mmCIF file of C-alpha atoms in Angstrom:
data_model
loop_
_atom_site.group_PDB
_atom_site.id
_atom_site.type_symbol
_atom_site.label_atom_id
_atom_site.label_comp_id
_atom_site.label_asym_id
_atom_site.label_seq_id
_atom_site.Cartn_x
_atom_site.Cartn_y
_atom_site.Cartn_z
ATOM 1 C CA MET A 470 64.536 104.741 150.195
ATOM 2 C CA ARG A 471 63.051 103.278 147.333
ATOM 3 C CA VAL A 472 62.341 106.081 144.661
ATOM 4 C CA LEU A 473 61.270 107.180 141.586
ATOM 5 C CA LYS A 474 62.872 109.750 139.589
ATOM 6 C CA ILE A 475 60.553 111.348 136.892
ATOM 7 C CA VAL A 476 62.713 113.700 134.715
ATOM 8 C CA PRO A 477 62.884 114.717 131.254
ATOM 9 C CA GLY A 478 65.487 113.005 129.201
ATOM 10 C CA THR A 479 68.712 114.891 127.818
ATOM 11 C CA GLY A 480 69.669 112.653 125.245
ATOM 12 C CA GLU A 481 72.638 113.929 124.198
ATOM 13 C CA GLY A 482 72.073 117.329 123.073
ATOM 14 C CA PHE A 483 73.033 120.713 125.524
ATOM 15 C CA LEU A 484 72.602 119.617 129.669
ATOM 16 C CA CYS A 485 70.778 122.230 131.548
ATOM 17 C CA GLU A 486 71.226 123.364 135.000
ATOM 18 C CA ASN A 487 67.542 121.147 135.457
ATOM 19 C CA CYS A 488 69.387 117.777 134.335
ATOM 20 C CA LEU A 489 72.463 118.622 135.725
ATOM 21 C CA ARG A 490 70.834 118.790 139.029
ATOM 22 C CA ASP A 491 68.638 116.043 138.466
ATOM 23 C CA GLN A 492 71.683 112.905 137.236
ATOM 24 C CA ALA A 493 74.259 114.356 140.331
ATOM 25 C CA LEU A 494 71.029 113.775 142.816
ATOM 26 C CA ILE A 495 69.947 110.093 141.271
ATOM 27 C CA ALA A 496 73.917 109.726 141.195
ATOM 28 C CA ARG A 497 74.966 109.649 144.919
ATOM 29 C CA LEU A 498 71.213 108.491 145.737
ATOM 30 C CA GLY A 499 72.030 105.765 144.381
ATOM 31 C CA ALA A 500 75.594 105.788 146.443
ATOM 32 C CA MET A 501 74.160 105.890 149.853
ATOM 33 C CA GLY A 502 71.822 103.043 148.246
ATOM 34 C CA HIS A 503 68.265 104.323 147.548
ATOM 35 C CA ASP A 504 67.184 102.425 145.208
ATOM 36 C CA VAL A 505 66.474 104.904 142.497
ATOM 37 C CA LEU A 506 64.548 103.978 139.139
ATOM 38 C CA VAL A 507 64.894 106.766 136.783
ATOM 39 C CA VAL A 508 61.958 107.583 134.529
ATOM 40 C CA PRO A 509 62.904 109.256 131.557
ATOM 41 C CA ILE A 510 60.434 111.328 129.580
ATOM 42 C CA TYR A 511 61.103 112.967 126.042
ATOM 43 C CA LEU A 512 64.405 111.955 125.743
ATOM 44 C CA PRO A 513 66.581 108.893 126.694
ATOM 45 C CA MET A 514 68.683 109.547 130.279
ATOM 46 C CA PRO A 515 72.308 108.564 128.945
ATOM 47 C CA ASP A 516 73.913 105.683 131.851
ATOM 48 C CA ALA A 517 76.817 106.458 132.777
ATOM 49 C CA LEU A 518 75.299 110.306 134.025
ATOM 50 C CA THR A 519 73.584 108.641 136.557
ATOM 51 C CA ASN A 520 75.346 105.982 138.210
ATOM 52 C CA VAL A 521 72.309 104.025 139.036
ATOM 53 C CA ASP A 522 71.276 101.138 137.410
ATOM 54 C CA ALA A 523 69.336 101.689 133.372
ATOM 55 C CA PRO A 524 66.803 103.647 134.115
ATOM 56 C CA ALA A 525 64.143 102.787 131.916
ATOM 57 C CA PRO A 526 63.272 103.237 128.256
ATOM 58 C CA PRO A 527 61.751 107.200 127.968
ATOM 59 C CA PHE A 528 57.961 106.908 127.670
ATOM 60 C CA TYR A 529 56.009 110.387 126.068
ATOM 61 C CA GLY A 530 58.695 109.836 122.798
ATOM 62 C CA ALA A 531 59.849 113.687 122.186
ATOM 63 C CA ALA A 532 59.306 113.308 118.006
ATOM 64 C CA ARG A 533 56.867 111.304 117.861
ATOM 65 C CA VAL A 534 54.436 113.194 121.183
ATOM 66 C CA TYR A 535 55.192 116.117 119.217
ATOM 67 C CA LEU A 536 54.765 115.187 115.412
ATOM 68 C CA GLU A 537 50.963 114.094 117.122
ATOM 69 C CA HIS A 538 50.162 117.036 119.057
ATOM 70 C CA ARG A 539 51.536 119.036 115.260
ATOM 71 C CA PHE A 540 49.159 116.519 113.192
ATOM 72 C CA PRO A 541 46.774 114.500 114.649
ATOM 73 C CA VAL A 542 46.732 112.245 111.490
ATOM 74 C CA PHE A 543 50.364 110.464 113.299
ATOM 75 C CA LYS A 544 48.245 109.530 115.886
ATOM 76 C CA ARG A 545 46.512 106.834 113.166
ATOM 77 C CA ALA A 546 50.186 106.261 112.358
ATOM 78 C CA PRO A 547 50.887 102.109 111.852
ATOM 79 C CA GLN A 548 53.234 101.006 115.240
ATOM 80 C CA TYR A 549 56.079 100.327 112.303
ATOM 81 C CA LEU A 550 56.419 104.514 112.107
ATOM 82 C CA LYS A 551 55.811 104.985 115.674
ATOM 83 C CA ARG A 552 58.142 102.224 116.908
ATOM 84 C CA TRP A 553 59.931 104.266 114.375
ATOM 85 C CA LEU A 554 59.919 107.344 115.878
ATOM 86 C CA ASP A 555 60.595 106.142 119.716
ATOM 87 C CA SER A 556 64.212 105.062 118.037
ATOM 88 C CA PRO A 557 67.227 105.899 119.505
ATOM 89 C CA PRO A 558 68.737 107.692 116.237
ATOM 90 C CA VAL A 559 65.191 109.812 116.426
ATOM 91 C CA LEU A 560 65.521 110.446 119.912
ATOM 92 C CA ARG A 561 69.280 111.626 119.378
ATOM 93 C CA MET A 562 68.499 113.608 116.717
ATOM 94 C CA ALA A 563 64.956 115.368 118.006
ATOM 95 C CA GLY A 564 67.351 116.014 121.314
ATOM 96 C CA ARG A 565 70.119 118.052 118.721
ATOM 97 C CA LEU A 566 67.205 119.777 117.113
ATOM 98 C CA SER A 567 66.030 124.219 118.726
ATOM 99 C CA GLY A 568 62.837 123.859 117.723
ATOM 100 C CA MET A 569 61.769 120.354 120.027
ATOM 101 C CA SER A 570 63.474 122.603 122.851
ATOM 102 C CA SER A 571 62.557 126.359 121.625
ATOM 103 C CA SER A 572 59.473 127.042 124.560
ATOM 104 C CA ARG A 573 57.768 129.562 121.930
ATOM 105 C CA ASN A 574 57.357 126.139 119.501
ATOM 106 C CA LEU A 575 55.850 123.950 122.711
ATOM 107 C CA GLY A 576 53.269 126.049 124.215
ATOM 108 C CA ALA A 577 49.848 124.273 123.538
ATOM 109 C CA LEU A 578 51.636 120.666 123.797
ATOM 110 C CA THR A 579 53.367 122.113 127.135
ATOM 111 C CA LEU A 580 49.677 122.597 128.767
ATOM 112 C CA SER A 581 48.486 119.450 126.747
ATOM 113 C CA VAL A 582 50.642 117.593 128.764
ATOM 114 C CA LEU A 583 49.927 119.914 131.790
ATOM 115 C CA ARG A 584 46.253 119.021 131.286
ATOM 116 C CA GLY A 585 47.904 114.717 132.378
ATOM 117 C CA GLU A 586 44.145 112.512 132.091
ATOM 118 C CA HIS A 587 42.766 114.639 130.263
ATOM 119 C CA GLY A 588 45.126 116.110 127.198
ATOM 120 C CA GLY A 589 46.082 114.457 124.168
ATOM 121 C CA GLN A 590 48.495 112.958 125.786
ATOM 122 C CA ALA A 591 46.332 111.094 127.930
ATOM 123 C CA ALA A 592 47.957 107.916 126.641
ATOM 124 C CA GLU A 593 50.678 108.111 126.919
ATOM 125 C CA LEU A 594 50.436 108.822 130.519
ATOM 126 C CA GLU A 595 48.637 105.690 131.155
ATOM 127 C CA THR A 596 51.341 103.611 129.318
ATOM 128 C CA LEU A 597 53.820 105.112 132.631
ATOM 129 C CA CYS A 598 51.367 103.946 134.643
ATOM 130 C CA ASN A 599 50.646 100.352 132.875
ATOM 131 C CA TRP A 600 54.536 99.564 132.858
ATOM 132 C CA LEU A 601 55.408 100.846 136.588
ATOM 133 C CA ARG A 602 52.329 98.428 137.724
ATOM 134 C CA ASP A 603 54.238 95.849 136.100
ATOM 135 C CA THR A 604 57.203 96.205 137.413
ATOM 136 C CA ARG A 605 56.483 95.329 140.399
ATOM 137 C CA ARG A 606 59.225 98.227 142.324
ATOM 138 C CA HIS A 607 56.186 100.521 144.046
ATOM 139 C CA PRO A 608 58.001 103.008 146.241
ATOM 140 C CA ASP A 609 58.425 105.426 148.411
ATOM 141 C CA VAL A 610 58.231 108.735 146.471
ATOM 142 C CA ILE A 611 57.833 109.903 143.638
ATOM 143 C CA HIS A 612 59.770 112.651 142.425
ATOM 144 C CA LEU A 613 58.658 114.983 139.186
ATOM 145 C CA SER A 614 62.173 117.119 138.043
ATOM 146 C CA ASN A 615 59.987 119.915 137.363
ATOM 147 C CA ALA A 616 56.015 121.673 137.150
ATOM 148 C CA LEU A 617 56.332 121.333 134.215
ATOM 149 C CA LEU A 618 55.726 117.577 134.340
ATOM 150 C CA LEU A 619 52.867 118.728 137.520
ATOM 151 C CA GLY A 620 49.991 116.847 134.655
ATOM 152 C CA MET A 621 51.398 113.673 135.927
ATOM 153 C CA ALA A 622 51.100 113.856 139.682
ATOM 154 C CA ARG A 623 47.330 112.801 139.640
ATOM 155 C CA ARG A 624 47.404 109.056 138.361
ATOM 156 C CA LEU A 625 51.169 108.155 139.344
ATOM 157 C CA LYS A 626 50.126 108.661 142.843
ATOM 158 C CA ASP A 627 46.682 106.421 142.529
ATOM 159 C CA THR A 628 48.331 103.916 140.538
ATOM 160 C CA LEU A 629 51.192 103.480 142.800
ATOM 161 C CA ASN A 630 49.579 104.732 145.583
ATOM 162 C CA ALA A 631 52.674 106.867 147.279
ATOM 163 C CA PRO A 632 53.299 110.978 147.683
ATOM 164 C CA VAL A 633 54.338 113.545 144.537
ATOM 165 C CA ILE A 634 57.268 115.132 145.239
ATOM 166 C CA CYS A 635 58.424 118.057 142.779
ATOM 167 C CA SER A 636 61.791 119.947 142.340
ATOM 168 C CA LEU A 637 60.670 123.487 141.048
ATOM 169 C CA GLN A 638 63.471 125.312 139.197
ATOM 170 C CA ASP A 639 62.907 128.833 136.486
ATOM 171 C CA GLU A 640 59.603 127.336 135.361
ATOM 172 C CA ASP A 641 58.573 130.302 134.894
ATOM 173 C CA THR A 642 61.883 131.342 132.679
ATOM 174 C CA TRP A 643 60.245 128.739 129.954
ATOM 175 C CA ILE A 644 56.332 130.299 130.622
ATOM 176 C CA ASP A 645 56.341 133.510 130.465
ATOM 177 C CA ALA A 646 58.625 133.094 126.609
ATOM 178 C CA MET A 647 55.398 130.988 125.847
ATOM 179 C CA PRO A 648 52.884 133.748 123.611
ATOM 180 C CA GLU A 649 49.775 134.718 124.835
ATOM 181 C CA PRO A 650 47.260 133.233 125.781
ATOM 182 C CA VAL A 651 48.666 129.909 125.720
ATOM 183 C CA ALA A 652 51.410 130.975 129.434
ATOM 184 C CA SER A 653 48.565 132.227 131.411
ATOM 185 C CA ARG A 654 46.557 128.933 130.814
ATOM 186 C CA ILE A 655 50.041 126.574 131.744
ATOM 187 C CA TRP A 656 49.912 128.852 134.489
ATOM 188 C CA THR A 657 46.014 127.988 135.595
ATOM 189 C CA GLU A 658 46.428 124.442 134.525
ATOM 190 C CA ALA A 659 49.740 124.080 137.035
ATOM 191 C CA ARG A 660 47.854 125.973 139.541
ATOM 192 C CA ALA A 661 44.933 123.245 139.282
ATOM 193 C CA ARG A 662 47.490 120.187 140.373
ATOM 194 C CA VAL A 663 49.265 121.744 143.056
ATOM 195 C CA PRO A 664 46.661 119.118 145.119
ATOM 196 C CA ASP A 665 48.027 116.344 144.044
ATOM 197 C CA VAL A 666 51.615 116.942 145.270
ATOM 198 C CA SER A 667 52.457 116.061 148.773
ATOM 199 C CA GLY A 668 55.837 118.266 148.908
ATOM 200 C CA PHE A 669 57.795 121.409 147.051
ATOM 201 C CA ILE A 670 61.044 121.517 146.655
ATOM 202 C CA THR A 671 62.838 125.392 145.490
ATOM 203 C CA ALA A 672 66.445 125.941 144.104
ATOM 204 C CA SER A 673 66.123 129.138 146.267
ATOM 205 C CA ARG A 674 64.484 130.741 148.671
ATOM 206 C CA TYR A 675 65.297 133.789 145.864
ATOM 207 C CA TYR A 676 63.299 130.626 143.524
ATOM 208 C CA ALA A 677 60.393 130.370 146.516
ATOM 209 C CA ASP A 678 59.188 133.409 147.413
ATOM 210 C CA LYS A 679 59.275 133.693 143.856
ATOM 211 C CA ILE A 680 57.485 130.671 142.438
ATOM 212 C CA LEU A 681 54.917 130.247 145.382
ATOM 213 C CA PRO A 682 52.513 132.968 144.936
ATOM 214 C CA ARG A 683 52.557 132.477 141.260
ATOM 215 C CA LEU A 684 51.841 128.699 141.876
ATOM 216 C CA ALA A 685 49.316 129.027 144.725
ATOM 217 C CA ILE A 686 51.175 126.536 146.749
ATOM 218 C CA PRO A 687 51.437 127.099 150.407
ATOM 219 C CA PRO A 688 54.755 127.742 151.962
ATOM 220 C CA CYS A 689 54.435 124.846 154.925
ATOM 221 C CA LEU A 690 54.363 122.303 151.810
ATOM 222 C CA ALA A 691 57.819 123.662 150.316
ATOM 223 C CA ARG A 692 61.454 123.669 151.332
ATOM 224 C CA VAL A 693 64.624 125.005 150.132
ATOM 225 C CA VAL A 694 67.327 122.732 149.284
ATOM 226 C CA HIS A 695 70.096 124.147 146.724
ATOM 227 C CA PRO A 696 71.635 122.292 143.447
ATOM 228 C CA CYS A 697 75.090 120.777 144.186
ATOM 229 C CA ILE A 698 78.411 120.232 143.061
ATOM 230 C CA ASP A 699 81.175 117.933 142.751
ATOM 231 C CA ALA A 700 83.690 119.901 144.377
ATOM 232 C CA SER A 701 86.186 117.193 144.612
ATOM 233 C CA HIS A 702 87.877 118.147 140.801
ATOM 234 C CA GLY A 703 88.882 121.717 142.965
ATOM 235 C CA THR A 704 89.704 121.891 145.599
ATOM 236 C CA GLN A 705 92.881 122.817 145.009
ATOM 237 C CA PRO A 706 94.235 125.651 143.281
ATOM 238 C CA GLN A 707 94.534 125.173 139.495
ATOM 239 C CA PRO A 708 98.121 125.218 137.705
ATOM 240 C CA GLY A 709 98.178 128.329 135.572
ATOM 241 C CA ASP A 710 100.785 130.765 134.204
ATOM 242 C CA ARG A 711 102.213 133.423 136.908
ATOM 243 C CA ASN A 712 102.855 135.968 133.992
ATOM 244 C CA ALA A 713 99.892 135.211 132.010
ATOM 245 C CA PRO A 714 97.857 138.733 132.106
ATOM 246 C CA PRO A 715 94.324 138.035 134.192
ATOM 247 C CA ALA A 716 91.588 137.185 132.255
ATOM 248 C CA TRP A 717 87.643 137.764 132.935
ATOM 249 C CA ASN A 718 85.646 135.565 131.205
ATOM 250 C CA VAL A 719 81.813 136.122 130.933
ATOM 251 C CA LEU A 720 78.779 134.041 129.508
ATOM 252 C CA ILE A 721 75.966 135.717 128.510
ATOM 253 C CA ASP A 722 72.333 134.184 127.372
ATOM 254 C CA PRO A 723 73.019 133.835 123.431
ATOM 255 C CA ASP A 724 71.940 136.866 121.498
ATOM 256 C CA ASP A 725 71.796 138.704 124.403
ATOM 257 C CA PRO A 726 72.565 142.253 122.976
ATOM 258 C CA ALA A 727 71.796 143.996 126.702
ATOM 259 C CA SER A 728 74.605 142.744 128.654
ATOM 260 C CA LEU A 729 77.240 142.306 125.876
ATOM 261 C CA ARG A 730 77.031 146.772 125.902
ATOM 262 C CA LEU A 731 77.128 146.004 129.715
ATOM 263 C CA ILE A 732 80.173 143.651 129.349
ATOM 264 C CA LEU A 733 82.275 145.371 127.315
ATOM 265 C CA ARG A 734 81.860 148.961 128.237
ATOM 266 C CA ALA A 735 83.036 147.618 131.915
ATOM 267 C CA PHE A 736 85.738 145.855 129.517
ATOM 268 C CA ALA A 737 86.843 149.265 128.266
ATOM 269 C CA ASP A 738 86.406 151.652 131.238
ATOM 270 C CA ALA A 739 88.850 149.049 133.530
ATOM 271 C CA ARG A 740 91.040 148.876 131.353
ATOM 272 C CA GLN A 741 91.549 152.896 131.763
ATOM 273 C CA ASN A 742 92.753 151.065 135.254
ATOM 274 C CA PRO A 743 96.409 150.497 135.837
ATOM 275 C CA SER A 744 96.008 147.015 138.137
ATOM 276 C CA CYS A 745 93.576 146.795 134.510
ATOM 277 C CA ALA A 746 96.131 147.460 132.055
ATOM 278 C CA ASN A 747 96.095 144.425 130.303
ATOM 279 C CA LEU A 748 93.070 142.262 131.000
ATOM 280 C CA ARG A 749 92.548 140.053 128.289
ATOM 281 C CA LEU A 750 88.060 139.088 127.665
ATOM 282 C CA HIS A 751 86.667 136.451 126.860
ATOM 283 C CA CYS A 752 82.647 136.371 125.910
ATOM 284 C CA SER A 753 81.295 133.346 125.454
ATOM 285 C CA GLY A 754 76.781 133.127 124.328
ATOM 286 C CA VAL A 755 77.695 135.852 121.282
ATOM 287 C CA PRO A 756 75.859 135.310 117.595
ATOM 288 C CA ARG A 757 78.235 135.782 114.839
ATOM 289 C CA GLY A 758 76.950 139.037 113.436
ATOM 290 C CA ARG A 759 77.219 140.587 117.474
ATOM 291 C CA ARG A 760 81.107 139.359 117.461
ATOM 292 C CA ARG A 761 82.211 142.796 115.151
ATOM 293 C CA LEU A 762 85.217 144.734 117.856
ATOM 294 C CA ASP A 763 86.933 147.673 117.196
ATOM 295 C CA THR A 764 90.711 147.384 116.387
ATOM 296 C CA GLY A 765 91.507 148.441 119.736
ATOM 297 C CA MET A 766 89.043 146.161 121.227
ATOM 298 C CA ARG A 767 89.943 142.994 119.298
ATOM 299 C CA ARG A 768 93.352 142.734 120.967
ATOM 300 C CA CYS A 769 92.303 142.398 124.285
ATOM 301 C CA ALA A 770 88.710 140.608 124.393
ATOM 302 C CA ARG A 771 87.356 137.953 122.063
ATOM 303 C CA LEU A 772 83.365 137.417 121.760
ATOM 304 C CA SER A 773 82.341 132.838 121.322
ATOM 305 C CA PRO A 774 79.479 131.421 120.528
ATOM 306 C CA LEU A 775 77.520 129.751 123.635
ATOM 307 C CA ILE A 776 79.328 126.916 124.975
ATOM 308 C CA THR A 777 76.787 123.967 125.310
ATOM 309 C CA ASN A 778 79.126 121.496 126.242
ATOM 310 C CA ALA A 779 80.020 120.615 130.268
ATOM 311 C CA GLY A 780 83.618 119.969 129.889
ATOM 312 C CA GLU A 781 84.063 122.967 127.764
ATOM 313 C CA ARG A 782 82.873 125.222 129.651
ATOM 314 C CA LEU A 783 84.550 123.916 133.265
ATOM 315 C CA ALA A 784 87.379 124.813 131.362
ATOM 316 C CA PHE A 785 85.940 127.661 130.157
ATOM 317 C CA ILE A 786 85.580 129.182 133.846
ATOM 318 C CA ARG A 787 88.731 127.418 134.641
ATOM 319 C CA ALA A 788 90.747 129.927 132.579
ATOM 320 C CA ALA A 789 89.913 132.555 134.200
ATOM 321 C CA THR A 790 91.455 134.828 136.871
ATOM 322 C CA VAL A 791 88.265 136.313 137.482
ATOM 323 C CA PHE A 792 84.555 134.867 136.357
ATOM 324 C CA THR A 793 80.813 136.874 135.514
ATOM 325 C CA VAL A 794 77.939 134.403 134.319
ATOM 326 C CA LEU A 795 74.772 137.541 132.973
ATOM 327 C CA HIS A 796 71.351 135.862 132.198
ATOM 328 C CA ARG A 797 68.750 138.083 131.195
ATOM 329 C CA SER A 798 66.153 138.036 133.849
ATOM 330 C CA ASP A 799 67.456 135.661 137.574
ATOM 331 C CA VAL A 800 67.684 132.774 137.154
ATOM 332 C CA ALA A 801 66.738 130.123 140.543
ATOM 333 C CA PHE A 802 70.210 129.472 140.665
ATOM 334 C CA ASP A 803 73.456 129.157 138.809
ATOM 335 C CA LEU A 804 76.216 125.658 138.591
ATOM 336 C CA SER A 805 78.114 127.673 137.204
ATOM 337 C CA LEU A 806 79.514 130.068 140.308
ATOM 338 C CA LEU A 807 79.988 127.149 142.204
ATOM 339 C CA ASP A 808 81.732 125.681 139.467
ATOM 340 C CA ALA A 809 84.252 128.554 138.837
ATOM 341 C CA MET A 810 84.778 129.050 143.066
ATOM 342 C CA ALA A 811 85.006 125.087 143.472
ATOM 343 C CA SER A 812 88.218 125.597 141.046
ATOM 344 C CA GLY A 813 89.910 128.519 142.528
ATOM 345 C CA ILE A 814 87.953 131.440 140.411
ATOM 346 C CA PRO A 815 86.648 134.526 142.507
ATOM 347 C CA VAL A 816 83.393 135.087 141.087
ATOM 348 C CA LEU A 817 81.602 139.193 139.499
ATOM 349 C CA GLN A 818 78.469 139.201 139.986
ATOM 350 C CA PRO A 819 74.727 141.219 139.973
ATOM 351 C CA ASN A 820 73.514 141.018 143.050
ATOM 352 C CA SER A 821 69.694 140.571 142.154
ATOM 353 C CA GLY A 822 68.586 136.607 142.193
ATOM 354 C CA ALA A 823 69.742 133.847 143.581
ATOM 355 C CA ASN A 824 73.484 135.676 143.560
ATOM 356 C CA PRO A 825 73.277 137.375 147.223
ATOM 357 C CA GLU A 826 72.035 133.673 148.662
ATOM 358 C CA ILE A 827 74.970 131.788 146.892
ATOM 359 C CA LEU A 828 77.630 133.804 148.291
ATOM 360 C CA ALA A 829 76.590 134.798 151.594
ATOM 361 C CA LEU A 830 76.894 130.971 151.828
ATOM 362 C CA ALA A 831 80.177 130.524 149.602
ATOM 363 C CA ASP A 832 81.864 133.937 150.321
ATOM 364 C CA GLY A 833 84.129 133.767 147.040
ATOM 365 C CA GLY A 834 83.030 136.724 144.818
ATOM 366 C CA VAL A 835 81.726 139.994 145.151
ATOM 367 C CA MET A 836 78.482 141.934 143.797
ATOM 368 C CA PHE A 837 78.073 144.491 141.922
ATOM 369 C CA GLU A 838 74.809 147.106 141.705
ATOM 370 C CA PRO A 839 72.403 145.151 138.049
ATOM 371 C CA GLY A 840 72.517 147.274 135.210
ATOM 372 C CA ASN A 841 76.114 149.780 136.046
ATOM 373 C CA ALA A 842 78.442 149.114 133.763
ATOM 374 C CA GLU A 843 79.837 151.776 135.803
ATOM 375 C CA ALA A 844 79.628 150.161 138.892
ATOM 376 C CA LEU A 845 80.918 147.171 137.487
ATOM 377 C CA SER A 846 84.464 147.961 136.108
ATOM 378 C CA GLU A 847 85.135 150.079 139.430
ATOM 379 C CA ALA A 848 84.731 146.392 140.957
ATOM 380 C CA LEU A 849 86.521 144.626 138.981
ATOM 381 C CA ALA A 850 90.176 146.583 139.319
ATOM 382 C CA ARG A 851 89.384 146.972 142.776
ATOM 383 C CA LEU A 852 89.364 142.940 142.991
ATOM 384 C CA LEU A 853 92.713 142.518 140.492
ATOM 385 C CA GLY A 854 94.193 145.438 142.401
ATOM 386 C CA ASP A 855 93.635 143.965 145.654
ATOM 387 C CA PRO A 856 95.975 140.328 144.692
ATOM 388 C CA PRO A 857 95.402 138.941 148.326
ATOM 389 C CA ARG A 858 92.193 139.469 148.069
ATOM 390 C CA LEU A 859 91.963 138.205 145.014
ATOM 391 C CA ALA A 860 93.647 134.662 146.705
ATOM 392 C CA ALA A 861 91.352 134.628 150.041
ATOM 393 C CA LEU A 862 88.472 135.463 147.234
ATOM 394 C CA ALA A 863 90.219 132.114 146.368
ATOM 395 C CA GLN A 864 90.813 129.956 148.881
ATOM 396 C CA ARG A 865 87.233 130.713 150.890
ATOM 397 C CA GLY A 866 85.147 129.573 148.263
ATOM 398 C CA ARG A 867 87.335 127.289 146.876
ATOM 399 C CA GLN A 868 86.660 125.284 150.780
ATOM 400 C CA ASN A 869 82.929 126.492 151.093
ATOM 401 C CA VAL A 870 81.745 124.706 147.798
ATOM 402 C CA ALA A 871 83.285 121.754 149.564
ATOM 403 C CA THR A 872 81.737 122.126 152.818
ATOM 404 C CA ARG A 873 78.174 123.857 151.750
ATOM 405 C CA PHE A 874 77.537 122.882 147.957
ATOM 406 C CA SER A 875 78.282 119.182 148.385
ATOM 407 C CA LEU A 876 76.124 116.256 146.244
ATOM 408 C CA ASP A 877 75.617 114.592 150.495
ATOM 409 C CA ARG A 878 74.445 117.577 151.403
ATOM 410 C CA MET A 879 72.362 117.646 148.348
ATOM 411 C CA ALA A 880 71.234 114.375 148.344
ATOM 412 C CA GLN A 881 70.522 113.366 152.693
ATOM 413 C CA ALA A 882 68.570 117.195 152.188
ATOM 414 C CA THR A 883 66.682 115.351 149.469
ATOM 415 C CA VAL A 884 66.211 112.772 151.304
ATOM 416 C CA ALA A 885 64.251 114.631 154.420
ATOM 417 C CA ALA A 886 62.188 115.818 152.187
ATOM 418 C CA TYR A 887 61.026 112.298 150.699
ATOM 419 C CA GLN A 888 60.943 110.722 155.302
ATOM 420 C CA SER A 889 58.444 113.327 155.716
ATOM 421 C CA LYS A 890 56.378 113.042 153.331
ATOM 422 C CA ALA A 891 56.490 109.154 152.635
#
């Protein structure tokens, strides 16, 4: 099939879950022989991450569009200045600036982009449509990365005479973090754009149940396709020091004091159990001002900032005996869990969000009552006190992620969604 994939570019900055999902899908579709044209929005897409022909140049250049929206005088800037703002060095810098990726700072701009041909970026949309028309690579299907790009659907569909598919993953956490009344206006505009789309793909059944009513999407238009990973790196047990103390490695959202308190209390309680007497904790996602530990805890616990590099994150996960990831609010899917289980690391997760759905398929971990430090410490102690069970979970998780969460499975299910609407 000929696929037009519209994605928010990544530059060289932090790779979010949606970015990792998109890059893995693009690479696998290309490897399967599909003709995929990748069009990045806001920031460039590194060629090496997609394994397909070089993507199109980025449209809606992040720095220029942000400045034009914030300071309309920039719309009258000379062309040489606009070209400089759209240059790769400036876009790379924009990708590294936290203010450019914070939803609280981008509410009005997000709403404007969602308004499509009626928004402040209508000229950007026309430039994109004209470029696609001139390429003469008419797609069989147009695939938008997320619902924040729905404002493009109508013009793209009319220009290319192709159906539009839209993935859905964690848009609610992005929008709900914005101040009112802009957040409510974004939801209203997104719902108004739903009729422009032929089908939706959600990251989990949990998220489908959550997001379809909020966007007024008929369930018949949506199907679940779980994000997947290349599990080949983790099909064999990872080597380790048998004499090393057990390690509980935890990822939390940046500056999430509630999750940090839960982890530290559960850790302290678990160490009272003989099976966890020499347990070590490494919690990532803790800002500098919250890294104070009492003298006794400093010898066995480490708090560090959020790991934003994919390779470093995988190394952090592989160093664990048991792995946990916590969020302020439940997310649509968490690829970290698949990375852990594919590497033979059992996971210990709250019984909420998509976790039951993931673990029912992968069977590589256990769950505890959300927010309950006592339940968490007891579950951790039971795991570490039962080495045969820990080994069995590691083996099942490794095998099931390889078969049930493979990239081929994700790509085939996505192509089936395309074909049902093409």
